[in-house]
Short mmCIF file of C-alpha atoms in Angstrom, two decimals:
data_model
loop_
_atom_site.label_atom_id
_atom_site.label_comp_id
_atom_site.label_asym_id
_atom_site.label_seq_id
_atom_site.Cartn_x
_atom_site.Cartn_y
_atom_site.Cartn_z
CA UNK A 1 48.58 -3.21 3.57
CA UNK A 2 46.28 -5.95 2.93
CA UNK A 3 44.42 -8.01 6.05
CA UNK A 4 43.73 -11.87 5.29
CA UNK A 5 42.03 -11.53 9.02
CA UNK A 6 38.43 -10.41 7.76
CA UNK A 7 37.96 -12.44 4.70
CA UNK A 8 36.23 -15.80 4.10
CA UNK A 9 36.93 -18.91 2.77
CA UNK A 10 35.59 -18.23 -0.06
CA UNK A 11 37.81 -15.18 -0.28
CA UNK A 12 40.92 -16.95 0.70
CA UNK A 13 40.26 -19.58 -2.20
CA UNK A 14 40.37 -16.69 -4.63
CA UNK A 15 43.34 -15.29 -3.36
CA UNK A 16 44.93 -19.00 -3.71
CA UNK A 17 43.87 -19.55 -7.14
CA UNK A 18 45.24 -16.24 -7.93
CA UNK A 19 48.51 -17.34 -7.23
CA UNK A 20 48.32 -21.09 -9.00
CA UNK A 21 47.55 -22.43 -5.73
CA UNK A 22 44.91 -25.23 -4.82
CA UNK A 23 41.91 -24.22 -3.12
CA UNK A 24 42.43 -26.10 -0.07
CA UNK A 25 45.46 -23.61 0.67
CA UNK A 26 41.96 -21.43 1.67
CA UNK A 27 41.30 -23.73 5.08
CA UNK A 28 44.88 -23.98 5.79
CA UNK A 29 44.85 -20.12 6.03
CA UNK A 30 41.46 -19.49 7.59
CA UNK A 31 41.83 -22.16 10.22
CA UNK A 32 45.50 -20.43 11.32
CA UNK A 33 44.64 -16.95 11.35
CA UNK A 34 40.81 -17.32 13.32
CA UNK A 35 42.36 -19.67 15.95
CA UNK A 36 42.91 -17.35 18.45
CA UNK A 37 45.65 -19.85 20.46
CA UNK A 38 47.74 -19.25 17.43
CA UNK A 39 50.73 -17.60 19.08
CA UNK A 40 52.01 -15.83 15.79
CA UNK A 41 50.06 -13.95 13.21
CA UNK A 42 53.13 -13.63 11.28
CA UNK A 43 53.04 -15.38 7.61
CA UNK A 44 56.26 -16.90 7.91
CA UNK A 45 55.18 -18.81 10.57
CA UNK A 46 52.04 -20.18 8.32
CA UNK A 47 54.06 -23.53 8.06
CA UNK A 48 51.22 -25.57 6.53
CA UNK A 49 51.86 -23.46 3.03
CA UNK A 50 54.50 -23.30 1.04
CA UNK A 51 57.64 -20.78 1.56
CA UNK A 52 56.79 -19.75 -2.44
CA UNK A 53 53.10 -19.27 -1.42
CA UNK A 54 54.04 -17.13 1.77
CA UNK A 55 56.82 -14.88 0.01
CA UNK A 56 54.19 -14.17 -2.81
CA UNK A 57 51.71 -13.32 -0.13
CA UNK A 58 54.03 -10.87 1.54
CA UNK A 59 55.64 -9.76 -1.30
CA UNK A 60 52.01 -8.32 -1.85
CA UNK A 61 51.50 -6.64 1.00
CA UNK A 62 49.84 -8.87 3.02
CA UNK A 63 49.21 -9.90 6.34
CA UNK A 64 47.29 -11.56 8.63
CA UNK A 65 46.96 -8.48 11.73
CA UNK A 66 49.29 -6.47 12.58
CA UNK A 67 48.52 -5.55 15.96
CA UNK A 68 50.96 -6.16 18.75
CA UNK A 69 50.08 -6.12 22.89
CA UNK A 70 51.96 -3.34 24.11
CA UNK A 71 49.97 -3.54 28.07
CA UNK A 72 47.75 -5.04 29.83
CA UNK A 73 45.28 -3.96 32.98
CA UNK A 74 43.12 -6.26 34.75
CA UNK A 75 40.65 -4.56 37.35
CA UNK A 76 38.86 -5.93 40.08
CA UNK A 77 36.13 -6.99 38.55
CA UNK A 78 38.00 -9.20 36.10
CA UNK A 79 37.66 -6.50 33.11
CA UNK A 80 41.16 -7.15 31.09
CA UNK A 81 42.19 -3.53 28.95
CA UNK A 82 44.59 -4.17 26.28
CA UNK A 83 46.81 -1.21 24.61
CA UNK A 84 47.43 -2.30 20.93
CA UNK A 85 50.02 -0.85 18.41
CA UNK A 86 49.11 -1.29 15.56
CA UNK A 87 51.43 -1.77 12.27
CA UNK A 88 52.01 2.02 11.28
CA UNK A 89 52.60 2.98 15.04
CA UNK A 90 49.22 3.96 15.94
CA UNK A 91 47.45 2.89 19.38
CA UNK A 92 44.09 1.68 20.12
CA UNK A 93 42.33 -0.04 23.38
CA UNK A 94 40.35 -2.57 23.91
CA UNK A 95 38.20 -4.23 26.45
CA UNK A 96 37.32 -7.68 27.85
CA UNK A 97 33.96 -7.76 30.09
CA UNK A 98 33.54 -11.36 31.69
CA UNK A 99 30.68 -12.74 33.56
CA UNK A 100 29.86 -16.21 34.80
CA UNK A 101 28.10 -16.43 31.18
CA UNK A 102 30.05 -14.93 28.44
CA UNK A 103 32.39 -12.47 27.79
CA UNK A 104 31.39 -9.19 26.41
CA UNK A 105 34.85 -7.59 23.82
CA UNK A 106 34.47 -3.53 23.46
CA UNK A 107 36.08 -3.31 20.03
CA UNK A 108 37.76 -0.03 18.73
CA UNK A 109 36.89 0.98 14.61
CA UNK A 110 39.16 3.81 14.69
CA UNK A 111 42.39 5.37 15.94
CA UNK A 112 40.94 7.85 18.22
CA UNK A 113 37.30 9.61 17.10
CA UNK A 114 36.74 12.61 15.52
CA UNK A 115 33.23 13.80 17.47
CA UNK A 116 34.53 15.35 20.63
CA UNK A 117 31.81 14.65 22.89
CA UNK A 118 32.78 16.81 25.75
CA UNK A 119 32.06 13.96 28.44
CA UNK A 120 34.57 11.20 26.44
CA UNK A 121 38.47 11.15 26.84
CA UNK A 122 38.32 9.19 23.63
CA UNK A 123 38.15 12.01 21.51
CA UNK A 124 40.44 14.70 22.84
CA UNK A 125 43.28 13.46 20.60
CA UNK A 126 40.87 13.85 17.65
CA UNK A 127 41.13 10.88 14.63
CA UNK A 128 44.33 9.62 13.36
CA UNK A 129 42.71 7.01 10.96
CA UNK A 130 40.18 4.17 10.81
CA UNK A 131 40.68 0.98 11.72
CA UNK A 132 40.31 -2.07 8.89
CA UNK A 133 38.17 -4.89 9.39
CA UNK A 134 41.30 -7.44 10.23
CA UNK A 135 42.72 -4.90 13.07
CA UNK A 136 38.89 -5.01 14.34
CA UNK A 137 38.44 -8.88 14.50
CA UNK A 138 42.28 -9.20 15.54
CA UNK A 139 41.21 -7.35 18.94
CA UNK A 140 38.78 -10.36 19.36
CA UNK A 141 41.21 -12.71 18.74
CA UNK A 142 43.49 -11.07 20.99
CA UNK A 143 40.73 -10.31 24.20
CA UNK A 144 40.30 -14.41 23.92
CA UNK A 145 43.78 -15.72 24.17
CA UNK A 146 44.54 -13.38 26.78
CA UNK A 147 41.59 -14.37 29.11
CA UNK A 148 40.88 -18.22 27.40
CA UNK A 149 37.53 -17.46 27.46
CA UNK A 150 35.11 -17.96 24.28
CA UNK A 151 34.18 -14.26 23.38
CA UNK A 152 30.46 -14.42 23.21
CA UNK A 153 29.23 -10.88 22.56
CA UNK A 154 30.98 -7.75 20.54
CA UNK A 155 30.18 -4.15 21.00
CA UNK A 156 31.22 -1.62 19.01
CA UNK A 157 32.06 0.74 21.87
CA UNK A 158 35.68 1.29 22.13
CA UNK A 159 37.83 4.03 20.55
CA UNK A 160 35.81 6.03 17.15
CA UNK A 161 32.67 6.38 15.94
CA UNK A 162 31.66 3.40 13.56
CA UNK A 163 29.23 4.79 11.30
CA UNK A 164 32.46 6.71 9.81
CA UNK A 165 34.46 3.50 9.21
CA UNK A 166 31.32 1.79 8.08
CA UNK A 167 32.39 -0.09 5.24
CA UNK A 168 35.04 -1.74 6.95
CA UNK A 169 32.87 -2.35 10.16
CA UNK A 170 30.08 -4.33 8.25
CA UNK A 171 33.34 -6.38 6.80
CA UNK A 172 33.85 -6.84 10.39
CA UNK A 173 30.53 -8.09 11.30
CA UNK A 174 30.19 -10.64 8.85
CA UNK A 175 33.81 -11.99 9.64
CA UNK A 176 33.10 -12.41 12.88
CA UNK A 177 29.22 -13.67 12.44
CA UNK A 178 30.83 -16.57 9.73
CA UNK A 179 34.31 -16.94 10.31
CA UNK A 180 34.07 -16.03 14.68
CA UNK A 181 30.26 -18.25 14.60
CA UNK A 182 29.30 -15.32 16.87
CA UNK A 183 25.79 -14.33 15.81
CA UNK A 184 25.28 -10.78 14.73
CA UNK A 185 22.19 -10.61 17.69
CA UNK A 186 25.20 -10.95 20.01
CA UNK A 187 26.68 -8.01 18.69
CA UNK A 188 26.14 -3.96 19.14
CA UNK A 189 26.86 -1.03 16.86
CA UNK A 190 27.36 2.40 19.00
CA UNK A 191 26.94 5.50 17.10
CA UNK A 192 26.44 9.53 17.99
CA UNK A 193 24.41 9.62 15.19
CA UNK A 194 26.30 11.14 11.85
CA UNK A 195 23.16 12.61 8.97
CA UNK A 196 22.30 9.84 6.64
CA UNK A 197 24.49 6.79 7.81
CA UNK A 198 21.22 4.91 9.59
CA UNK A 199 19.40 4.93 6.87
CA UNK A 200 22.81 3.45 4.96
CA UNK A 201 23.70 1.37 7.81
CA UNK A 202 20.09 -0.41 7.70
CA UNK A 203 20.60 -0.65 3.75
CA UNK A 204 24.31 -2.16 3.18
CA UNK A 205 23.47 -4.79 6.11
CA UNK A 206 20.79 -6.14 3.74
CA UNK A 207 22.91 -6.16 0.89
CA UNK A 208 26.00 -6.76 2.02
CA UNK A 209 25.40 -9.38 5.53
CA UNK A 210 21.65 -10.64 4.02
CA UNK A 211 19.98 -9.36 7.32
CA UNK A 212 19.97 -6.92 9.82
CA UNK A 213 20.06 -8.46 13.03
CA UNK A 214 22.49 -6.52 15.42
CA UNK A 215 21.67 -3.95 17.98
CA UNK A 216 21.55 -0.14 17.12
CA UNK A 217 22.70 2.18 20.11
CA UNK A 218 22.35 5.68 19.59
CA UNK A 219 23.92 7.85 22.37
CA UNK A 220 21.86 10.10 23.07
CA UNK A 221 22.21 11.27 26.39
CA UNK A 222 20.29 14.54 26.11
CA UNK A 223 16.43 14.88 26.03
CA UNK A 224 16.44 17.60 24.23
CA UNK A 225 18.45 19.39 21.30
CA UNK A 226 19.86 22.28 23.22
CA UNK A 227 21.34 20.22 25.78
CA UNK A 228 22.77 17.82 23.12
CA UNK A 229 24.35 20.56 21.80
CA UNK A 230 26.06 21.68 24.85
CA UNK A 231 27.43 18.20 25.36
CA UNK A 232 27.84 16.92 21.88
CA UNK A 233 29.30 19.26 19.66
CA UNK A 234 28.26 17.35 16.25
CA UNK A 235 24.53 17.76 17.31
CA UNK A 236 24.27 20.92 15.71
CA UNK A 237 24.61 19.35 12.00
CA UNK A 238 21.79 16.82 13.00
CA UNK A 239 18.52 17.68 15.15
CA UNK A 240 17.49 15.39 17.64
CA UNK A 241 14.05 14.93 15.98
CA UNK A 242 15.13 14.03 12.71
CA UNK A 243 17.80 11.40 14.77
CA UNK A 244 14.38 9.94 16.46
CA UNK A 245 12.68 10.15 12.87
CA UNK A 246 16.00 8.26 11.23
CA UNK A 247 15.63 5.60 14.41
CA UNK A 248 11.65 4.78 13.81
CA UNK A 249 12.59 4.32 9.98
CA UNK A 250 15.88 2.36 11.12
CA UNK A 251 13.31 -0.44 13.52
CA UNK A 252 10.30 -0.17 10.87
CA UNK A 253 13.32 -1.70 7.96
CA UNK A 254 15.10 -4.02 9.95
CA UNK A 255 12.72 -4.70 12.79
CA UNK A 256 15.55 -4.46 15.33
CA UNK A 257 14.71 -2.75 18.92
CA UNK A 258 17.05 0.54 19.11
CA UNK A 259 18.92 1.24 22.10
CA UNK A 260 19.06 4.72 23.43
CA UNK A 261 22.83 5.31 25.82
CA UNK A 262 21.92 8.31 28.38
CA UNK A 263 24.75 9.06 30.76
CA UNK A 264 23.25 10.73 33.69
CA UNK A 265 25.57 13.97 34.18
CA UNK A 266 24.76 16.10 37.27
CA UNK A 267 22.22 19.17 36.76
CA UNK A 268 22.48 18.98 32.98
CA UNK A 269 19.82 15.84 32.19
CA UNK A 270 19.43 13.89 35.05
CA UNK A 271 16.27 16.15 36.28
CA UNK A 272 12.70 14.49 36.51
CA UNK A 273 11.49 17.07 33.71
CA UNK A 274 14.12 15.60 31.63
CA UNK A 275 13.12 12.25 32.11
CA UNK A 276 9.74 13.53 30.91
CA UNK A 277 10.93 15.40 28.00
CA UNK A 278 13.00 11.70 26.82
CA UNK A 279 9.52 9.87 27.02
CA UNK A 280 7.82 12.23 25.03
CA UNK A 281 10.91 11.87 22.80
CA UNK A 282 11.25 8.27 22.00
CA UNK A 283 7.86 6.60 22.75
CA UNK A 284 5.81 4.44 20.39
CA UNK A 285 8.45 2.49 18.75
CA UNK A 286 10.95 -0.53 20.10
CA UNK A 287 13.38 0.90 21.88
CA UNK A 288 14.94 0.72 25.12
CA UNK A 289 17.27 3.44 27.04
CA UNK A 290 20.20 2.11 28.92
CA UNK A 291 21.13 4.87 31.52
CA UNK A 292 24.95 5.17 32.95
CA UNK A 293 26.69 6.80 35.28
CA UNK A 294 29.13 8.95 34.58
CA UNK A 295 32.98 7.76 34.83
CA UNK A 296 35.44 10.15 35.88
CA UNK A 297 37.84 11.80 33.60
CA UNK A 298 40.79 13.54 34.68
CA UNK A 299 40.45 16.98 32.90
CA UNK A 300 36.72 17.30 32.44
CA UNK A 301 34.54 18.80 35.55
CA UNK A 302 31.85 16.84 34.58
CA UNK A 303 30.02 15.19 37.88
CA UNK A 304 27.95 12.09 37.82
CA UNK A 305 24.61 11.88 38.82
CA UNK A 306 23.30 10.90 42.89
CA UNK A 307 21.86 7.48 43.30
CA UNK A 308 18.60 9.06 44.52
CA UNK A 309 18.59 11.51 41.17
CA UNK A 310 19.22 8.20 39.13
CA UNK A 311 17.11 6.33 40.69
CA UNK A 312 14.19 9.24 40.35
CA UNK A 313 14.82 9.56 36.89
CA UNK A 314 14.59 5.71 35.71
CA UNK A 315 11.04 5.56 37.92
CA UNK A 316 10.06 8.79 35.64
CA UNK A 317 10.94 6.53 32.57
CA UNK A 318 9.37 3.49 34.04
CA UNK A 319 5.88 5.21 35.01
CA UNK A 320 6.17 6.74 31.36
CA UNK A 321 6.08 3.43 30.38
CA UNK A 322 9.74 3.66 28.81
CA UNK A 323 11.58 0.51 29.18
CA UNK A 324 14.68 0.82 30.87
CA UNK A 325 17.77 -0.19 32.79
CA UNK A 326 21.14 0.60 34.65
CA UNK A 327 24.48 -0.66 32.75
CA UNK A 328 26.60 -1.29 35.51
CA UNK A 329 30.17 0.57 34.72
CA UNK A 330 33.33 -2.19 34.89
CA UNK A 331 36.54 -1.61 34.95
CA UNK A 332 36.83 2.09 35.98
CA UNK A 333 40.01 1.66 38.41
CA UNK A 334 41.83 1.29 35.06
CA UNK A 335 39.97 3.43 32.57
CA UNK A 336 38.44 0.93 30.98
CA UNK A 337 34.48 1.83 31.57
CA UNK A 338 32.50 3.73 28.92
CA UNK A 339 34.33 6.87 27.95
CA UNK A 340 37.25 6.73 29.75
CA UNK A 341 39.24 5.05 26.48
CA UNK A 342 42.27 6.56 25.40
CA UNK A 343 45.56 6.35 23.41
CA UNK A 344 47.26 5.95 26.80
#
């Protein structure tokens, strides 16, 4: 299967020309598939190119997404979940965060995630497959038509772990930076850390997107490696140090603060002493630690943390002289808050 969503002008002109067509066939095409009030992404319907042009185009496998709405939730707070199927009868989620502002898109880069972090729903159906750049930007497209509302910032938060699809997620970035005109400081990358892919992360955005200018967000949630361990089960192939090491090469390269996720789970790291061991952790470089409270999943005892323990801890981090901040959780009535994303 071959995605026209993800590729640029220039690429589009290349596929033309490979077919004896003109080069302005390239803005017909780009200008169809990145409009996201188009209300098919079906080639057929691409009646601004010739039938000939279209049957060579699918006769080749292409096309533009793929993905089709199979539900949507809307919560309280005006978060909007969609369930996606995608072409081979997969399933993915994604999320739509308004504000008065802008509107905040948690993308999925794979179908389910292969870490298993023992607080996340996402990955107790383990990986089916990753996602390709056009099924990633196709979730944008989709978030926007459904709430007609300019998407403004991307995170790469939803369903997988992108630094194992990262090839197709850097595609992604610089389709949506050039083609979406959504800057790539608007945008978040959310890894559990995997050996040697910050390092290659910080590299291929130079070569392949020019610059590095999106946010890095390690979860950590763990101030220490035996904890991180007991809550991460990948931690044991990659020491917390040598993640903090990785992260202080990672800002020295691109010169991009890195943001530290810490989910505050009752009695395991939400202690003052913890707080303490964190600082010790991650000071003297840019960086900044978003803490969150823990959303419920059904069939993992997992508590989150008091107000008064969160609230102790952040002060801890704050008179440490760690910056810091709450991220408020949204849409939890439907499972759509930080973890809680599922094939469901």
């Amino acid at each position: 299967m071959k995605y026209l969503l993800g590729n640029s002008i220039e690429d589009l002109e290349k596929i033309a020309l490979s077919y004896g067509e003109l080069s302005f066939r390239a803005k017909q095409i780009h200008s169809y598939i990145y409009n996201p009030n188009t209300s098919s992404k079906n080639i057929d319907d691409l009646k601004t190119l010739p039938s000939s042009f279209r049957d060579k185009l699918k006769s080749e496998g292409y096309v533009i997404g793929g993905l089709i709405l199979q539900k949507k939730s809307l919560a309280n707070d005006g978060t909007l979940k969609l369930l996606l199927r995608t072409i081979d009868g997969e399933f993915i989620e994604s999320v739509g965060i308004p504000t008065n502002k802008r509107l905040t898109v948690c993308v999925s880069s794979q179908v389910g995630c292969p870490m298993d972090c023992k607080f996340c729903a996402t990955g107790k159906e383990g990986l089916k497959r990753s996602l390709k750049a056009g099924e990633i930007i196709e979730q944008i497209l989709l978030i926007q038509k459904e709430m007609s509302m300019k998407v403004t910032n991307i995170v790469f938060m939803g369903m997988g772990e992108p630094l194992l699809n990262i090839n197709e997620v850097l595609i992604a970035i610089k389709s949506i930076n050039k083609d979406l005109n959504i800057s790539q400081r608007k945008m978040t990358v959310s890894t559990v850390a995997i050996p040697n892919k910050i390092s290659q992360l910080s590299k291929l955005s130079f070569e392949r997107l020019g610059k590095c200018q999106f946010t890095l967000a390690i979860s950590l949630h763990a101030p220490n490696q035996q904890i991180r361990e007991s809550i991460i089960p990948s931690a044991k192939n990659y020491n917390i140090k040598n993640i903090i090491k990785d992260c202080r090469k990672f800002v020295l390269h691109t010169g991009r603060r890195i943001s530290f996720e810490y989910i505050l789970l009752n009695g395991i790291n939400d202690k003052e002493e913890h707080a303490d061991q964190l600082s010790n952790l991650i000071k003297g470089f840019q960086s900044h630690v978003n803490l969150i409270s823990y959303n419920n999943i059904n069939e993992i005892a997992y508590k989150k943390s008091s107000s008064s323990c969160a609230h102790k801890f952040k002060n801890r981090l704050l008179k440490n002289g760690i910056n810091v901040s709450f991220r408020k959780s949204r849409g939890l009535e439907k499972n759509a808050a930080c973890g809680q994303l599922r094939r469901s």
